[in-house]
Amino acid sequence: MNRSGSSPSAAANYLLCTNCRKVLLKDKRIRVSQPLTRGPSAFIPEKEVVQANTVDERTNFLVEEYSTSGRLDNITQVMSLHTQYLESFLRSQFYMLRMDGPLPLPHRHYIAIMAAARHQCSYLINMHVDEFLKTGGIAEWLNGLEYVPQRLKNLNEINKLLAHRPWLITKEHIQKLVKTGENNWSLPELVHAVVLLAHYHALASFVFGSGINPERDPEISSGFRIISVNNFCVCDLANDNNIENASLTGNNFGIVDSLSELEALMERMKRLQEEREDEEASQEEMTTRFEKEKKESLFVVSGDTFHAFPHSDFEDDMIVTSDVSRYIEDPGFGYEDFARRGEEHLPTFRAQDYTWENHGFSLVNRLYSDIGHLLDEKFRMVYNLTYNTMATHEDVDTTMLRRALFNYVHCMFGIRYDDYDYGEVNQLLERSLKVYIKTVTCYPERTTKRMYDSYWRQFKHSEKVHVNLLLMEARMQAELLYALRAITRHLT
């Protein structure tokens, strides 16, 4: 379906997968018998995840205690590579879905569906369709947004902006939702909804970034629910998502030998630490480096180097399956670079003016008690999580690297930390990693195994999952900061 006025001839080069409904180049050749890779992830060998789960009784306890589905799903299995974090994640998710709160249980799951649909994340949609029905949701609502109450439908705009361009959210959006009338939202209800939306947008990033496979269904002979519209499908085996076909020996990334790549990164970290101790950059220089990094992120293009077809064609001719599009409006609306060329300059969000610690946390806790504490614990956990290792090296302080990953995500959303030297981002994050970060954060549905494999090739899969956890939480926090700042401005 051509929504942007481009010529129909461009679309003629593509076809639609009859199973997952993704757009493919017509010249792709698919010769496979097994539609899906085994295990919870299409990116990570099954034995690595299974080993982690068999030795960890804590994971099983957490699932029994906090899983709404009551089983060890694929997301939990992959996250269990970091059990400390998993506990924070499951506790906060369980609280927002099941504990006392402003919203009825079915509404919570429907909002999760609406959020996941912004990124066509059918894994999460399927999961919450089941949960929606189990908690007493009205089945007719699953036919699409025209069947839901106007009140829920009114969340469309904020769902769209939060998912793709959160910097556009203003106090006017908040006022429109909470204004008096039969379809209005109370502020506690709205905060609950915003937390759910941000959580599931960010979780979609984790699902796609970690290659989460569809759940096995014991009632189906093959073990898989092929009907689920998921990112990983038989067609992906012709598009770099095949775990057995992922050799990068003929790589196109122009990266030096992976071992020397690791040593070079270690050397850069050491040099940056020494420079930091020798001299501190002026405030003016720090500002210049942020603006430079923000503009350079424009040229980190997700899709045109790594995807099956060019960036512009992708945006113009992408077809969203009806299974997913029924839960969203304006499916063509997506991420645009904060530092967009030639557009009116948007003011940078100075983190010091509205921080999570000093502003967002207390507002959330005041309007939706205790969730602030749980989110804060989760943010701190992922930011400080370390095993002091980097691939084969031990006793390494990875603080600098973790901060670069977190702050680069915020940079793409226009959030600047006055006390951070953005020159470090360029030193520490090589291009293939930046492409991966931008894709997982801004266009997660485009992530391929080839992108996942292209960076940090000497690192363990558990370390790459740690990267995905950092990206997920950085994204969630960025969305919350913009939404909560708008709510604060509405209140003042």
Tab-separated table of C-alpha atoms in Angstrom:
chain	number	residue	atom	x	y	z
A	1	MET	CA	0.000	0.000	0.000
A	2	ASN	CA	1.598	3.218	-1.148
A	3	ARG	CA	0.841	6.008	1.303
A	4	SER	CA	3.501	8.571	0.426
A	5	GLY	CA	2.792	9.293	-3.205
A	6	SER	CA	5.812	7.390	-4.550
A	7	SER	CA	5.479	5.530	-7.834
A	8	PRO	CA	3.838	2.091	-7.782
A	9	SER	CA	6.794	0.702	-9.752
A	10	ALA	CA	8.896	0.699	-6.571
A	11	ALA	CA	6.386	-1.577	-4.875
A	12	ALA	CA	6.418	-3.918	-7.881
A	13	ASN	CA	9.901	-5.099	-6.868
A	14	TYR	CA	8.586	-6.495	-3.591
A	15	LEU	CA	6.298	-9.282	-2.492
A	16	LEU	CA	4.510	-10.066	0.737
A	17	CYS	CA	5.317	-13.165	2.802
A	18	THR	CA	2.039	-15.093	3.129
A	19	ASN	CA	2.958	-16.186	6.655
A	20	CYS	CA	4.447	-13.181	8.442
A	21	ARG	CA	3.263	-10.519	5.953
A	22	LYS	CA	6.626	-8.787	5.757
A	23	VAL	CA	7.761	-7.086	2.570
A	24	LEU	CA	10.544	-8.920	0.697
A	25	LEU	CA	12.572	-8.342	-2.437
A	26	LYS	CA	11.235	-10.549	-5.224
A	27	ASP	CA	14.643	-11.923	-6.159
A	28	LYS	CA	15.134	-13.591	-2.761
A	29	ARG	CA	15.403	-17.369	-3.049
A	30	ILE	CA	14.035	-19.363	-0.129
A	31	ARG	CA	14.889	-23.055	0.130
A	32	VAL	CA	14.252	-24.217	3.654
A	33	SER	CA	12.284	-26.934	5.367
A	34	GLN	CA	12.324	-25.820	9.014
A	35	PRO	CA	10.531	-22.489	9.477
A	36	LEU	CA	12.078	-21.427	12.757
A	37	THR	CA	15.277	-21.849	14.720
A	38	ARG	CA	15.127	-23.809	17.933
A	39	GLY	CA	15.319	-22.270	21.362
A	40	PRO	CA	14.072	-18.965	22.741
A	41	SER	CA	16.196	-16.790	20.433
A	42	ALA	CA	16.954	-16.824	16.709
A	43	PHE	CA	20.224	-15.003	17.454
A	44	ILE	CA	21.620	-16.962	20.406
A	45	PRO	CA	22.481	-20.695	20.314
A	46	GLU	CA	19.904	-22.621	22.322
A	47	LYS	CA	22.490	-24.353	24.509
A	48	GLU	CA	23.757	-21.031	25.920
A	49	VAL	CA	20.318	-20.016	27.176
A	50	VAL	CA	19.368	-23.517	28.334
A	51	GLN	CA	22.597	-23.842	30.365
A	52	ALA	CA	21.782	-20.604	32.170
A	53	ASN	CA	18.245	-21.759	32.995
A	54	THR	CA	19.125	-25.239	34.236
A	55	VAL	CA	21.583	-24.010	36.846
A	56	ASP	CA	19.475	-21.143	38.118
A	57	GLU	CA	16.751	-22.068	40.592
A	58	ARG	CA	16.235	-18.367	41.262
A	59	THR	CA	14.814	-17.914	37.752
A	60	ASN	CA	12.215	-20.624	38.328
A	61	PHE	CA	11.233	-19.042	41.640
A	62	LEU	CA	10.841	-15.628	39.983
A	63	VAL	CA	8.644	-17.072	37.245
A	64	GLU	CA	6.364	-18.752	39.804
A	65	GLU	CA	6.199	-15.548	41.835
A	66	TYR	CA	5.919	-12.820	39.180
A	67	SER	CA	5.077	-14.222	35.740
A	68	THR	CA	1.530	-13.369	34.660
A	69	SER	CA	1.483	-16.337	32.257
A	70	GLY	CA	2.878	-18.703	34.906
A	71	ARG	CA	5.467	-20.181	32.566
A	72	LEU	CA	9.039	-19.607	31.514
A	73	ASP	CA	8.496	-17.683	28.291
A	74	ASN	CA	11.210	-16.903	25.748
A	75	ILE	CA	11.794	-13.323	26.925
A	76	THR	CA	12.339	-14.534	30.494
A	77	GLN	CA	14.684	-17.294	29.334
A	78	VAL	CA	16.912	-14.840	27.470
A	79	MET	CA	16.801	-12.260	30.286
A	80	SER	CA	17.734	-14.990	32.771
A	81	LEU	CA	21.303	-14.635	31.494
A	82	HIS	CA	21.172	-11.712	33.995
A	83	THR	CA	19.153	-12.985	36.953
A	84	GLN	CA	19.684	-9.891	39.112
A	85	TYR	CA	18.142	-7.701	36.460
A	86	LEU	CA	15.407	-10.243	35.681
A	87	GLU	CA	14.080	-9.945	39.224
A	88	SER	CA	13.728	-6.146	38.935
A	89	PHE	CA	12.117	-6.485	35.520
A	90	LEU	CA	9.557	-9.135	36.521
A	91	ARG	CA	8.628	-7.368	39.751
A	92	SER	CA	7.936	-4.044	38.020
A	93	GLN	CA	6.071	-5.685	35.125
A	94	PHE	CA	3.960	-7.781	37.505
A	95	TYR	CA	3.107	-4.652	39.497
A	96	MET	CA	1.935	-2.680	36.468
A	97	LEU	CA	-0.107	-5.624	35.104
A	98	ARG	CA	-1.514	-7.311	38.199
A	99	MET	CA	-1.247	-5.276	41.418
A	100	ASP	CA	-3.576	-2.538	42.677
A	101	GLY	CA	-3.565	0.371	40.286
A	102	PRO	CA	-5.840	2.936	38.632
A	103	LEU	CA	-6.641	0.862	35.515
A	104	PRO	CA	-8.783	-2.304	35.227
A	105	LEU	CA	-6.757	-5.439	34.380
A	106	PRO	CA	-8.119	-5.957	30.824
A	107	HIS	CA	-7.373	-2.307	29.954
A	108	ARG	CA	-3.746	-2.809	30.992
A	109	HIS	CA	-3.314	-5.669	28.548
A	110	TYR	CA	-5.110	-3.821	25.757
A	111	ILE	CA	-2.775	-0.852	26.219
A	112	ALA	CA	0.162	-3.290	26.002
A	113	ILE	CA	-1.272	-4.546	22.682
A	114	MET	CA	-1.618	-0.978	21.363
A	115	ALA	CA	1.996	-0.217	22.351
A	116	ALA	CA	3.436	-3.399	20.787
A	117	ALA	CA	1.484	-2.763	17.581
A	118	ARG	CA	3.406	0.484	16.957
A	119	HIS	CA	6.415	-1.754	16.171
A	120	GLN	CA	4.428	-4.660	14.682
A	121	CYS	CA	5.662	-6.802	17.571
A	122	SER	CA	3.346	-9.765	17.224
A	123	TYR	CA	5.172	-11.741	19.903
A	124	LEU	CA	3.944	-9.255	22.533
A	125	ILE	CA	0.562	-8.775	20.846
A	126	ASN	CA	-0.143	-12.520	20.944
A	127	MET	CA	0.965	-12.745	24.557
A	128	HIS	CA	-1.338	-9.924	25.669
A	129	VAL	CA	-4.301	-10.980	23.562
A	130	ASP	CA	-4.250	-14.190	25.652
A	131	GLU	CA	-3.834	-12.245	28.905
A	132	PHE	CA	-6.556	-9.754	27.906
A	133	LEU	CA	-9.066	-12.569	27.473
A	134	LYS	CA	-7.933	-14.381	30.648
A	135	THR	CA	-8.515	-11.239	32.731
A	136	GLY	CA	-12.077	-10.827	31.443
A	137	GLY	CA	-11.491	-8.586	28.416
A	138	ILE	CA	-14.304	-8.204	25.871
A	139	ALA	CA	-13.380	-10.375	22.875
A	140	GLU	CA	-14.980	-7.940	20.413
A	141	TRP	CA	-12.271	-5.340	21.240
A	142	LEU	CA	-9.741	-7.620	19.555
A	143	ASN	CA	-11.386	-6.832	16.205
A	144	GLY	CA	-9.683	-3.442	16.312
A	145	LEU	CA	-9.772	0.080	17.674
A	146	GLU	CA	-13.195	0.901	16.244
A	147	TYR	CA	-14.622	-1.641	18.710
A	148	VAL	CA	-13.065	-0.170	21.872
A	149	PRO	CA	-14.428	2.636	24.070
A	150	GLN	CA	-13.560	6.164	22.897
A	151	ARG	CA	-11.553	6.657	26.065
A	152	LEU	CA	-9.017	3.983	25.082
A	153	LYS	CA	-9.047	5.165	21.487
A	154	ASN	CA	-8.017	8.620	22.725
A	155	LEU	CA	-4.631	7.157	23.744
A	156	ASN	CA	-3.696	6.768	20.073
A	157	GLU	CA	-1.926	10.103	19.744
A	158	ILE	CA	0.210	9.772	22.850
A	159	ASN	CA	0.977	6.123	21.971
A	160	LYS	CA	2.187	7.214	18.532
A	161	LEU	CA	4.298	10.129	19.792
A	162	LEU	CA	5.805	8.231	22.733
A	163	ALA	CA	6.814	5.339	20.468
A	164	HIS	CA	8.421	7.364	17.693
A	165	ARG	CA	8.933	11.074	18.535
A	166	PRO	CA	8.433	11.632	22.267
A	167	TRP	CA	9.959	15.128	22.104
A	168	LEU	CA	6.737	16.322	20.412
A	169	ILE	CA	4.593	15.595	23.501
A	170	THR	CA	3.294	18.796	25.089
A	171	LYS	CA	1.071	19.741	28.006
A	172	GLU	CA	-1.716	20.269	25.440
A	173	HIS	CA	-1.724	16.529	24.711
A	174	ILE	CA	-2.134	15.889	28.438
A	175	GLN	CA	-4.883	18.513	28.814
A	176	LYS	CA	-6.830	16.970	25.937
A	177	LEU	CA	-6.837	13.580	27.696
A	178	VAL	CA	-7.712	14.792	31.201
A	179	LYS	CA	-10.247	17.476	30.260
A	180	THR	CA	-13.671	17.040	31.849
A	181	GLY	CA	-16.154	14.840	30.040
A	182	GLU	CA	-17.322	11.246	29.914
A	183	ASN	CA	-14.143	10.031	28.150
A	184	ASN	CA	-11.604	11.854	30.284
A	185	TRP	CA	-8.630	10.245	32.019
A	186	SER	CA	-7.709	10.959	35.621
A	187	LEU	CA	-4.014	11.799	36.107
A	188	PRO	CA	-3.309	8.534	38.005
A	189	GLU	CA	-4.929	6.536	35.173
A	190	LEU	CA	-2.945	8.451	32.573
A	191	VAL	CA	0.355	7.891	34.396
A	192	HIS	CA	-0.433	4.161	34.614
A	193	ALA	CA	-1.176	4.120	30.868
A	194	VAL	CA	2.006	6.065	30.018
A	195	VAL	CA	4.141	3.668	32.084
A	196	LEU	CA	2.580	0.699	30.251
A	197	LEU	CA	3.058	2.278	26.820
A	198	ALA	CA	6.711	3.150	27.475
A	199	HIS	CA	7.364	-0.300	28.966
A	200	TYR	CA	5.990	-2.163	25.952
A	201	HIS	CA	7.566	0.099	23.319
A	202	ALA	CA	10.914	-0.559	24.995
A	203	LEU	CA	10.217	-4.277	25.442
A	204	ALA	CA	9.512	-4.520	21.690
A	205	SER	CA	13.071	-3.230	21.211
A	206	PHE	CA	14.345	-6.056	23.403
A	207	VAL	CA	12.238	-8.686	21.613
A	208	PHE	CA	13.531	-7.733	18.169
A	209	GLY	CA	17.067	-6.908	19.327
A	210	SER	CA	17.435	-10.325	20.980
A	211	GLY	CA	15.755	-12.280	18.182
A	212	ILE	CA	13.035	-13.674	20.463
A	213	ASN	CA	11.308	-16.614	18.765
A	214	PRO	CA	7.550	-17.301	18.852
A	215	GLU	CA	6.443	-19.404	21.815
A	216	ARG	CA	6.136	-23.154	21.320
A	217	ASP	CA	2.556	-24.349	21.523
A	218	PRO	CA	2.233	-27.919	22.887
A	219	GLU	CA	-1.115	-28.300	21.123
A	220	ILE	CA	0.411	-27.811	17.667
A	221	SER	CA	2.215	-30.804	16.178
A	222	SER	CA	5.220	-28.774	14.979
A	223	GLY	CA	5.435	-27.059	18.355
A	224	PHE	CA	5.078	-23.535	16.930
A	225	ARG	CA	2.153	-21.214	16.460
A	226	ILE	CA	2.908	-20.344	12.847
A	227	ILE	CA	-0.247	-18.240	12.740
A	228	SER	CA	1.478	-15.694	14.940
A	229	VAL	CA	2.721	-12.713	12.983
A	230	ASN	CA	6.274	-12.525	14.297
A	231	ASN	CA	9.509	-10.929	13.209
A	232	PHE	CA	11.120	-14.336	12.645
A	233	CYS	CA	9.679	-16.381	9.872
A	234	VAL	CA	10.690	-18.768	7.112
A	235	CYS	CA	11.196	-15.738	4.859
A	236	ASP	CA	13.863	-14.375	7.199
A	237	LEU	CA	16.118	-17.280	6.352
A	238	ALA	CA	16.651	-15.461	3.068
A	239	ASN	CA	17.202	-12.190	4.898
A	240	ASP	CA	19.996	-12.828	7.400
A	241	ASN	CA	17.940	-13.995	10.395
A	242	ASN	CA	18.958	-17.637	10.053
A	243	ILE	CA	21.122	-18.760	12.951
A	244	GLU	CA	22.738	-21.586	10.976
A	245	ASN	CA	23.427	-19.340	8.005
A	246	ALA	CA	25.038	-16.460	9.802
A	247	SER	CA	28.711	-16.863	9.006
A	248	LEU	CA	30.332	-13.499	8.590
A	249	THR	CA	33.425	-14.821	6.876
A	250	GLY	CA	32.520	-12.821	3.806
A	251	ASN	CA	31.469	-9.859	5.889
A	252	ASN	CA	30.509	-6.576	4.269
A	253	PHE	CA	31.093	-4.409	7.281
A	254	GLY	CA	34.730	-3.543	6.700
A	255	ILE	CA	35.566	-4.321	10.336
A	256	VAL	CA	39.086	-5.293	11.297
A	257	ASP	CA	39.746	-8.751	12.679
A	258	SER	CA	37.464	-9.198	15.686
A	259	LEU	CA	40.264	-9.943	18.117
A	260	SER	CA	42.166	-6.776	17.288
A	261	GLU	CA	38.806	-4.944	17.382
A	262	LEU	CA	38.464	-5.969	21.028
A	263	GLU	CA	42.028	-4.941	21.875
A	264	ALA	CA	41.515	-1.596	20.132
A	265	LEU	CA	38.374	-0.934	22.207
A	266	MET	CA	40.227	-1.773	25.428
A	267	GLU	CA	43.022	0.577	24.396
A	268	ARG	CA	40.587	3.426	23.644
A	269	MET	CA	38.914	2.977	27.043
A	270	LYS	CA	42.283	3.174	28.749
A	271	ARG	CA	43.299	6.276	26.795
A	272	LEU	CA	39.993	8.055	27.506
A	273	GLN	CA	40.382	7.351	31.221
A	274	GLU	CA	43.870	8.871	31.175
A	275	GLU	CA	42.720	11.936	29.212
A	276	ARG	CA	39.824	12.417	31.613
A	277	GLU	CA	42.260	12.501	34.533
A	278	ASP	CA	44.663	14.872	32.740
A	279	GLU	CA	42.250	17.589	31.656
A	280	GLU	CA	38.544	18.315	31.716
A	281	ALA	CA	36.818	19.752	28.639
A	282	SER	CA	35.157	23.167	29.011
A	283	GLN	CA	31.353	23.435	29.155
A	284	GLU	CA	31.394	25.065	25.716
A	285	GLU	CA	33.424	22.191	24.274
A	286	MET	CA	31.050	19.637	25.873
A	287	THR	CA	28.059	21.373	24.233
A	288	THR	CA	29.817	21.372	20.841
A	289	ARG	CA	30.562	17.650	21.130
A	290	PHE	CA	26.916	16.858	21.955
A	291	GLU	CA	25.666	18.824	18.939
A	292	LYS	CA	28.249	17.076	16.746
A	293	GLU	CA	27.187	13.620	17.966
A	294	LYS	CA	23.504	14.488	17.567
A	295	LYS	CA	24.075	15.585	13.945
A	296	GLU	CA	26.294	12.584	13.181
A	297	SER	CA	23.521	10.260	14.346
A	298	LEU	CA	21.621	11.448	11.237
A	299	PHE	CA	24.106	9.573	9.103
A	300	VAL	CA	23.793	6.352	11.075
A	301	VAL	CA	21.084	5.043	8.797
A	302	SER	CA	19.159	2.009	9.897
A	303	GLY	CA	18.089	-0.014	6.948
A	304	ASP	CA	19.779	1.175	3.780
A	305	THR	CA	23.067	-0.681	4.283
A	306	PHE	CA	21.765	-3.668	6.175
A	307	HIS	CA	18.212	-4.238	5.036
A	308	ALA	CA	16.871	-5.913	1.938
A	309	PHE	CA	15.793	-2.663	0.330
A	310	PRO	CA	16.550	1.063	0.475
A	311	HIS	CA	15.510	3.259	3.374
A	312	SER	CA	13.123	5.478	1.402
A	313	ASP	CA	11.355	2.554	-0.261
A	314	PHE	CA	11.037	0.880	3.114
A	315	GLU	CA	9.166	3.869	4.535
A	316	ASP	CA	7.004	4.429	1.475
A	317	ASP	CA	6.009	0.914	0.574
A	318	MET	CA	6.026	-1.031	3.802
A	319	ILE	CA	2.804	-2.944	4.260
A	320	VAL	CA	1.564	-3.407	7.801
A	321	THR	CA	-0.394	-6.601	8.273
A	322	SER	CA	-4.050	-6.134	9.178
A	323	ASP	CA	-3.540	-8.389	12.204
A	324	VAL	CA	-1.388	-5.628	13.678
A	325	SER	CA	-2.747	-2.460	12.050
A	326	ARG	CA	-6.186	-2.927	13.581
A	327	TYR	CA	-4.666	-1.820	16.915
A	328	ILE	CA	-3.093	1.436	15.688
A	329	GLU	CA	-3.876	4.566	13.721
A	330	ASP	CA	-1.490	6.320	11.335
A	331	PRO	CA	0.758	3.261	10.757
A	332	GLY	CA	3.073	5.282	8.507
A	333	PHE	CA	4.141	7.526	11.389
A	334	GLY	CA	7.634	6.554	12.576
A	335	TYR	CA	10.860	7.800	14.105
A	336	GLU	CA	12.468	10.888	12.600
A	337	ASP	CA	15.892	12.039	13.672
A	338	PHE	CA	15.727	14.590	16.458
A	339	ALA	CA	18.418	16.593	14.641
A	340	ARG	CA	16.529	16.409	11.324
A	341	ARG	CA	18.288	18.292	8.534
A	342	GLY	CA	16.646	21.469	7.280
A	343	GLU	CA	13.805	21.440	9.829
A	344	GLU	CA	13.009	23.919	12.544
A	345	HIS	CA	15.436	23.349	15.384
A	346	LEU	CA	13.879	21.577	18.355
A	347	PRO	CA	15.226	22.571	21.754
A	348	THR	CA	17.512	20.014	23.377
A	349	PHE	CA	16.103	18.391	26.514
A	350	ARG	CA	18.702	19.283	29.136
A	351	ALA	CA	18.660	16.317	31.508
A	352	GLN	CA	19.571	18.559	34.443
A	353	ASP	CA	16.357	20.590	33.978
A	354	TYR	CA	14.101	17.557	34.359
A	355	THR	CA	15.733	14.439	35.729
A	356	TRP	CA	14.253	11.057	36.529
A	357	GLU	CA	15.799	11.127	40.013
A	358	ASN	CA	14.600	14.620	41.028
A	359	HIS	CA	11.392	15.064	39.058
A	360	GLY	CA	10.021	12.026	37.194
A	361	PHE	CA	10.410	9.579	40.065
A	362	SER	CA	8.443	11.643	42.610
A	363	LEU	CA	5.655	12.513	40.134
A	364	VAL	CA	5.136	8.857	39.170
A	365	ASN	CA	5.148	7.756	42.791
A	366	ARG	CA	2.680	10.447	43.783
A	367	LEU	CA	0.164	9.532	41.073
A	368	TYR	CA	0.734	5.765	40.863
A	369	SER	CA	2.161	4.644	44.186
A	370	ASP	CA	5.225	2.394	44.388
A	371	ILE	CA	5.793	2.037	40.623
A	372	GLY	CA	8.385	4.819	40.898
A	373	HIS	CA	10.447	2.758	43.348
A	374	LEU	CA	10.231	-0.343	41.148
A	375	LEU	CA	11.197	1.533	37.978
A	376	ASP	CA	14.006	3.325	39.772
A	377	GLU	CA	15.412	0.032	41.036
A	378	LYS	CA	15.235	-1.383	37.494
A	379	PHE	CA	16.990	1.637	35.933
A	380	ARG	CA	19.738	1.565	38.565
A	381	MET	CA	20.124	-2.196	38.269
A	382	VAL	CA	20.741	-2.199	34.515
A	383	TYR	CA	22.976	0.894	34.622
A	384	ASN	CA	25.196	-0.507	37.369
A	385	LEU	CA	25.085	-4.188	36.358
A	386	THR	CA	28.603	-5.449	35.691
A	387	TYR	CA	30.643	-8.603	35.924
A	388	ASN	CA	33.879	-6.647	35.346
A	389	THR	CA	34.500	-8.610	32.167
A	390	MET	CA	34.793	-7.786	28.482
A	391	ALA	CA	34.812	-10.886	26.274
A	392	THR	CA	37.925	-12.797	27.415
A	393	HIS	CA	39.223	-10.012	29.693
A	394	GLU	CA	38.538	-9.921	33.427
A	395	ASP	CA	38.803	-7.165	36.071
A	396	VAL	CA	37.683	-4.503	33.600
A	397	ASP	CA	35.784	-1.377	34.668
A	398	THR	CA	33.032	-1.146	32.043
A	399	THR	CA	31.325	1.954	33.516
A	400	MET	CA	32.491	4.147	30.650
A	401	LEU	CA	31.094	1.755	28.034
A	402	ARG	CA	27.740	1.339	29.781
A	403	ARG	CA	27.346	5.087	30.097
A	404	ALA	CA	28.182	5.611	26.405
A	405	LEU	CA	25.474	3.102	25.374
A	406	PHE	CA	22.835	4.649	27.640
A	407	ASN	CA	23.668	8.240	26.707
A	408	TYR	CA	23.809	7.519	22.970
A	409	VAL	CA	20.190	6.335	23.090
A	410	HIS	CA	19.208	9.515	24.936
A	411	CYS	CA	21.194	11.589	22.429
A	412	MET	CA	19.060	10.191	19.579
A	413	PHE	CA	16.007	11.371	21.535
A	414	GLY	CA	17.508	14.844	22.024
A	415	ILE	CA	18.393	14.429	25.724
A	416	ARG	CA	21.721	15.933	26.783
A	417	TYR	CA	23.731	15.501	30.000
A	418	ASP	CA	25.793	18.619	30.743
A	419	ASP	CA	28.427	16.642	32.614
A	420	TYR	CA	29.010	14.055	29.876
A	421	ASP	CA	31.664	14.299	27.177
A	422	TYR	CA	29.941	13.044	24.007
A	423	GLY	CA	33.330	12.677	22.343
A	424	GLU	CA	33.481	9.376	24.271
A	425	VAL	CA	30.534	7.999	22.279
A	426	ASN	CA	32.485	8.302	19.041
A	427	GLN	CA	35.557	6.763	20.615
A	428	LEU	CA	33.777	3.775	22.158
A	429	LEU	CA	30.921	2.874	19.806
A	430	GLU	CA	32.048	1.802	16.343
A	431	ARG	CA	29.777	2.263	13.357
A	432	SER	CA	28.210	-1.210	13.155
A	433	LEU	CA	27.305	-0.949	16.853
A	434	LYS	CA	25.758	2.500	16.288
A	435	VAL	CA	23.673	1.126	13.417
A	436	TYR	CA	22.529	-1.730	15.648
A	437	ILE	CA	21.670	0.662	18.525
A	438	LYS	CA	19.732	3.019	16.290
A	439	THR	CA	17.811	0.151	14.679
A	440	VAL	CA	16.921	-1.600	17.946
A	441	THR	CA	15.934	1.677	19.610
A	442	CYS	CA	14.159	3.511	16.784
A	443	TYR	CA	13.098	0.876	14.230
A	444	PRO	CA	13.285	-2.434	16.171
A	445	GLU	CA	11.164	-4.338	13.644
A	446	ARG	CA	14.011	-3.958	11.097
A	447	THR	CA	16.650	-5.706	13.228
A	448	THR	CA	18.352	-8.692	11.586
A	449	LYS	CA	20.721	-11.341	12.884
A	450	ARG	CA	23.378	-9.963	10.607
A	451	MET	CA	23.275	-6.634	12.467
A	452	TYR	CA	23.423	-8.429	15.809
A	453	ASP	CA	26.442	-10.440	14.651
A	454	SER	CA	28.231	-7.487	13.090
A	455	TYR	CA	29.416	-5.795	16.287
A	456	TRP	CA	31.620	-6.983	19.188
A	457	ARG	CA	32.241	-10.350	17.576
A	458	GLN	CA	34.523	-11.537	20.395
A	459	PHE	CA	31.939	-10.800	23.083
A	460	LYS	CA	29.703	-13.364	24.771
A	461	HIS	CA	26.006	-13.509	23.914
A	462	SER	CA	25.202	-12.652	27.530
A	463	GLU	CA	27.143	-9.388	27.064
A	464	LYS	CA	25.100	-8.556	23.980
A	465	VAL	CA	21.895	-9.280	25.895
A	466	HIS	CA	23.210	-6.839	28.533
A	467	VAL	CA	23.555	-4.246	25.735
A	468	ASN	CA	19.915	-4.879	24.784
A	469	LEU	CA	18.795	-4.425	28.395
A	470	LEU	CA	20.625	-1.078	28.539
A	471	LEU	CA	19.055	0.051	25.253
A	472	MET	CA	15.590	-1.009	26.436
A	473	GLU	CA	15.809	0.839	29.749
A	474	ALA	CA	17.418	3.937	28.215
A	475	ARG	CA	14.580	4.080	25.715
A	476	MET	CA	11.897	3.618	28.370
A	477	GLN	CA	13.426	6.326	30.551
A	478	ALA	CA	13.630	8.753	27.591
A	479	GLU	CA	9.934	8.234	26.794
A	480	LEU	CA	8.959	8.681	30.440
A	481	LEU	CA	10.999	11.876	30.819
A	482	TYR	CA	9.186	13.567	27.939
A	483	ALA	CA	5.726	12.376	29.026
A	484	LEU	CA	6.234	13.202	32.715
A	485	ARG	CA	7.666	16.631	31.893
A	486	ALA	CA	4.483	17.362	29.888
A	487	ILE	CA	2.333	16.210	32.844
A	488	THR	CA	4.368	18.418	35.222
A	489	ARG	CA	3.846	21.428	32.917
A	490	HIS	CA	0.118	20.667	32.823
A	491	LEU	CA	0.076	20.716	36.639
A	492	THR	CA	1.977	24.001	36.989
